[in-house]
Short mmCIF file of C-alpha atoms in Angstrom, two decimals:
data_model
loop_
_atom_site.label_atom_id
_atom_site.label_comp_id
_atom_site.label_asym_id
_atom_site.label_seq_id
_atom_site.Cartn_x
_atom_site.Cartn_y
_atom_site.Cartn_z
CA UNK K 1 23.88 130.15 143.01
CA UNK K 2 24.09 134.12 142.69
CA UNK K 3 27.71 135.25 141.76
CA UNK K 4 29.30 138.13 143.79
CA UNK K 5 32.60 139.42 142.14
CA UNK K 6 35.53 139.34 144.69
CA UNK K 7 36.71 142.59 146.02
CA UNK K 8 34.32 144.56 144.10
CA UNK K 9 35.84 143.68 140.71
CA UNK K 10 33.40 145.23 138.13
CA UNK K 11 33.67 144.93 134.42
CA UNK K 12 35.57 147.61 132.73
CA UNK K 13 33.93 149.98 130.10
CA UNK K 14 35.08 148.98 126.58
CA UNK K 15 33.92 150.45 123.23
CA UNK K 16 32.13 148.13 121.11
CA UNK K 17 30.42 148.43 117.64
CA UNK K 18 26.72 148.33 116.99
CA UNK K 19 26.99 144.58 116.23
CA UNK K 20 28.29 143.65 119.29
CA UNK K 21 25.92 142.30 122.15
CA UNK K 22 28.46 143.34 124.79
CA UNK K 23 27.90 140.19 126.64
CA UNK K 24 31.37 139.92 128.15
CA UNK K 25 34.39 142.30 128.73
CA UNK K 26 37.94 141.25 129.17
CA UNK K 27 39.37 141.65 132.53
CA UNK K 28 41.68 144.82 132.93
CA UNK K 29 45.24 144.15 133.69
CA UNK K 30 47.17 143.38 135.87
CA UNK K 31 45.49 140.04 135.71
CA UNK K 32 46.03 137.91 139.09
CA UNK K 33 47.44 134.34 138.64
CA UNK K 34 44.46 132.79 139.76
CA UNK K 35 40.86 133.47 140.86
CA UNK K 36 40.76 135.75 143.85
CA UNK K 37 37.62 134.73 145.57
CA UNK K 38 36.32 131.35 147.12
CA UNK K 39 37.16 128.51 144.57
CA UNK K 40 35.41 125.92 146.10
CA UNK K 41 32.27 128.05 146.29
CA UNK K 42 32.28 129.34 142.75
CA UNK K 43 34.04 126.56 140.68
CA UNK K 44 30.80 125.07 139.65
CA UNK K 45 28.67 128.13 139.35
CA UNK K 46 26.31 127.80 136.34
CA UNK K 47 27.92 129.56 133.20
CA UNK K 48 25.48 131.03 130.62
CA UNK K 49 25.20 129.00 127.17
CA UNK K 50 27.91 129.87 124.87
CA UNK K 51 25.55 131.52 122.40
CA UNK K 52 24.62 133.94 125.15
CA UNK K 53 28.08 134.72 126.14
CA UNK K 54 29.83 135.64 122.74
CA UNK K 55 29.81 139.41 121.89
CA UNK K 56 29.43 138.83 118.11
CA UNK K 57 26.91 136.00 117.52
CA UNK K 58 26.50 137.44 113.97
CA UNK K 59 29.88 135.93 113.22
CA UNK K 60 29.13 132.37 114.42
CA UNK K 61 27.59 131.45 111.09
CA UNK K 62 30.96 131.87 109.50
CA UNK K 63 32.26 128.52 111.18
CA UNK K 64 30.96 126.75 107.90
CA UNK K 65 32.95 128.76 105.43
CA UNK K 66 35.89 131.24 105.84
CA UNK K 67 36.01 134.56 103.86
CA UNK K 68 37.75 134.20 100.29
CA UNK K 69 40.97 135.37 102.08
CA UNK K 70 40.81 132.38 104.44
CA UNK K 71 39.84 134.64 107.38
CA UNK K 72 37.21 134.89 109.96
CA UNK K 73 35.83 137.05 112.64
CA UNK K 74 36.34 136.15 116.15
CA UNK K 75 33.07 135.69 118.02
CA UNK K 76 34.30 137.39 121.14
CA UNK K 77 36.29 140.23 120.10
CA UNK K 78 35.07 140.66 116.56
CA UNK K 79 38.81 140.93 115.09
CA UNK K 80 39.56 139.21 111.51
CA UNK K 81 42.06 136.51 111.99
CA UNK K 82 43.19 133.57 109.91
CA UNK K 83 41.58 130.33 110.44
CA UNK K 84 43.00 127.06 110.54
CA UNK K 85 41.83 123.61 109.13
CA UNK K 86 43.80 120.48 110.16
CA UNK K 87 46.44 122.41 111.89
CA UNK K 88 47.17 124.47 108.74
CA UNK K 89 46.78 128.10 108.81
CA UNK K 90 44.63 129.72 105.90
CA UNK K 91 45.03 133.32 105.03
CA UNK K 92 47.42 136.02 105.98
CA UNK K 93 47.37 138.01 109.27
CA UNK K 94 48.51 141.56 108.62
CA UNK K 95 46.32 143.22 111.31
CA UNK K 96 47.31 143.64 114.95
CA UNK K 97 45.04 142.19 117.59
CA UNK K 98 43.25 144.74 119.86
CA UNK K 99 43.91 142.74 122.89
CA UNK K 100 47.50 141.90 122.21
CA UNK K 101 48.90 144.77 124.49
CA UNK K 102 46.66 143.89 127.19
CA UNK K 103 46.78 140.03 127.46
CA UNK K 104 49.03 138.63 130.04
CA UNK K 105 48.52 135.03 129.06
CA UNK K 106 49.19 135.57 125.39
CA UNK K 107 52.30 133.44 125.44
CA UNK K 108 50.16 130.22 126.26
CA UNK K 109 48.57 130.43 122.90
CA UNK K 110 51.64 129.76 120.87
CA UNK K 111 51.21 132.89 119.05
CA UNK K 112 53.40 135.89 118.92
CA UNK K 113 52.42 138.89 120.95
CA UNK K 114 50.30 140.68 118.34
CA UNK K 115 48.68 138.26 116.14
CA UNK K 116 45.94 135.50 116.62
CA UNK K 117 44.51 132.70 114.48
CA UNK K 118 41.17 130.93 114.90
CA UNK K 119 41.63 127.07 115.25
CA UNK K 120 38.95 125.06 113.42
CA UNK K 121 37.62 123.52 116.81
CA UNK K 122 37.73 126.60 118.81
CA UNK K 123 34.02 127.61 118.19
CA UNK K 124 35.08 130.83 116.35
CA UNK K 125 37.43 131.99 119.27
CA UNK K 126 40.69 133.45 118.47
CA UNK K 127 43.91 132.30 120.14
CA UNK K 128 44.31 135.62 122.28
CA UNK K 129 40.57 135.51 123.51
CA UNK K 130 40.85 131.85 124.28
CA UNK K 131 43.45 132.59 127.03
CA UNK K 132 41.97 135.81 128.26
CA UNK K 133 39.75 136.00 131.55
CA UNK K 134 36.24 137.57 130.80
CA UNK K 135 33.75 139.05 132.94
CA UNK K 136 30.17 138.43 132.24
CA UNK K 137 28.30 141.87 132.26
CA UNK K 138 25.06 141.11 133.83
CA UNK K 139 26.52 138.92 136.69
CA UNK K 140 30.05 140.00 136.92
CA UNK K 141 31.18 136.28 136.87
CA UNK K 142 34.68 135.82 135.84
CA UNK K 143 35.00 132.89 133.22
CA UNK K 144 37.73 131.70 131.08
CA UNK K 145 37.88 129.44 127.86
CA UNK K 146 38.92 125.74 128.77
CA UNK K 147 40.46 123.99 125.72
CA UNK K 148 39.48 120.66 127.15
CA UNK K 149 35.94 121.25 127.65
CA UNK K 150 35.89 123.46 124.56
CA UNK K 151 33.60 125.97 126.29
CA UNK K 152 33.90 128.67 128.85
CA UNK K 153 34.13 127.68 132.61
CA UNK K 154 33.89 129.76 135.88
CA UNK K 155 37.62 131.00 136.32
CA UNK K 156 37.49 129.45 139.80
CA UNK K 157 37.48 126.10 138.13
CA UNK K 158 41.07 126.48 137.05
CA UNK K 159 42.23 126.29 140.57
CA UNK K 160 45.64 127.39 141.53
CA UNK K 161 46.88 127.49 137.88
CA UNK K 162 44.52 130.15 136.87
CA UNK K 163 46.32 130.94 133.62
CA UNK K 164 46.20 127.38 132.54
CA UNK K 165 44.56 126.41 129.16
CA UNK K 166 42.48 123.73 130.88
CA UNK K 167 40.39 123.49 134.01
CA UNK K 168 41.19 121.38 137.02
CA UNK K 169 38.91 118.69 135.94
CA UNK K 170 40.32 118.35 132.54
CA UNK K 171 43.88 118.65 133.78
CA UNK K 172 43.15 115.47 136.05
CA UNK K 173 41.51 113.63 133.47
CA UNK K 174 44.64 114.41 131.04
CA UNK K 175 46.93 113.03 134.08
CA UNK K 176 44.96 109.89 134.38
CA UNK K 177 45.04 109.34 130.58
CA UNK K 178 48.72 109.63 130.52
CA UNK K 179 49.11 107.33 133.58
CA UNK K 180 47.08 104.71 131.92
CA UNK K 181 49.07 105.10 128.56
CA UNK K 182 52.39 104.69 130.35
CA UNK K 183 51.07 101.61 132.18
CA UNK K 184 49.92 100.09 128.98
CA UNK K 185 53.42 100.81 127.43
CA UNK K 186 55.23 99.15 130.41
CA UNK K 187 53.19 96.13 129.95
CA UNK K 188 53.83 95.84 126.38
CA UNK K 189 57.68 95.85 127.29
CA UNK K 190 57.31 93.22 129.69
CA UNK K 191 55.01 90.82 127.81
CA UNK K 192 57.41 89.81 124.84
CA UNK K 193 60.19 89.04 127.34
CA UNK K 194 57.87 86.79 129.43
CA UNK K 195 57.07 85.04 126.07
CA UNK K 196 60.76 84.21 125.41
CA UNK K 197 61.19 82.72 128.73
CA UNK K 198 58.07 80.57 128.29
CA UNK K 199 59.22 79.45 125.02
CA UNK K 200 62.61 78.26 126.49
CA UNK K 201 60.82 76.34 129.24
CA UNK K 202 58.51 74.58 126.38
CA UNK K 203 62.06 73.28 124.57
CA UNK K 204 63.27 72.19 128.03
CA UNK K 205 60.37 70.16 128.68
CA UNK K 206 60.37 68.69 125.15
CA UNK K 207 63.78 67.52 125.61
CA UNK K 208 63.01 65.88 129.10
CA UNK K 209 60.29 63.92 127.59
CA UNK K 210 62.37 62.73 124.44
CA UNK K 211 65.04 61.28 126.92
CA UNK K 212 62.47 59.50 128.96
CA UNK K 213 63.83 61.14 132.13
CA UNK K 214 60.90 63.47 132.97
CA UNK K 215 60.23 61.52 136.10
CA UNK K 216 63.55 62.83 137.46
CA UNK K 217 62.32 66.36 137.17
CA UNK K 218 58.92 66.21 138.91
CA UNK K 219 59.89 68.96 141.44
CA UNK K 220 60.41 71.44 138.68
CA UNK K 221 57.48 73.62 137.53
CA UNK K 222 57.86 73.90 133.85
CA UNK K 223 55.44 76.41 131.82
CA UNK K 224 54.56 74.98 128.52
CA UNK K 225 53.49 77.41 125.81
CA UNK K 226 52.73 77.35 121.99
CA UNK K 227 54.04 80.85 121.59
CA UNK K 228 57.68 80.47 119.73
CA UNK K 229 60.12 83.44 119.50
#
């Protein structure tokens, strides 16, 4: 499906270095709270492969080993940022991020307004670029990084919560997972209680049999169990 940007939104001009492929450019502020076109029409539009979206593919080979100071260059903006391994930050971040002043969704990354890091499972994307809205230069398609899919998705796929960190599909999957875990915990709370009542019934049955008066209690349904508490 061919993509046509809503309301004539065209990619802004940005200055890039000679090593940049300039595949995508950040959306200029003010950034709307959600996709402004037909969401149902564009939410499943095919997005180019990740390798064909990043602006600095030359930095992708840094994923295996960071620089001696613990930093890597973001594959989208090219900025040098501290990387993390197992949730621990390596290296110091002394440089202000070039997108910090323009990114309206920077608070969602958990970073301060001027600095970013590159999480180990972010495919080389820094925490300011992964919350930004990007425009694919050749098609004008608006895309955003989904932390659930760990890939770029059409911005329309984020639905009414356009600045969320996960697309609608991943948010629904997360809700289903939470509901299942909650139900499992509730069942775990009920099960030990049922076991205690069953064990009590077993003791009552044993006493009835020992007194040879079980026939007097034929109308009572007693649940025996081998599970004692």
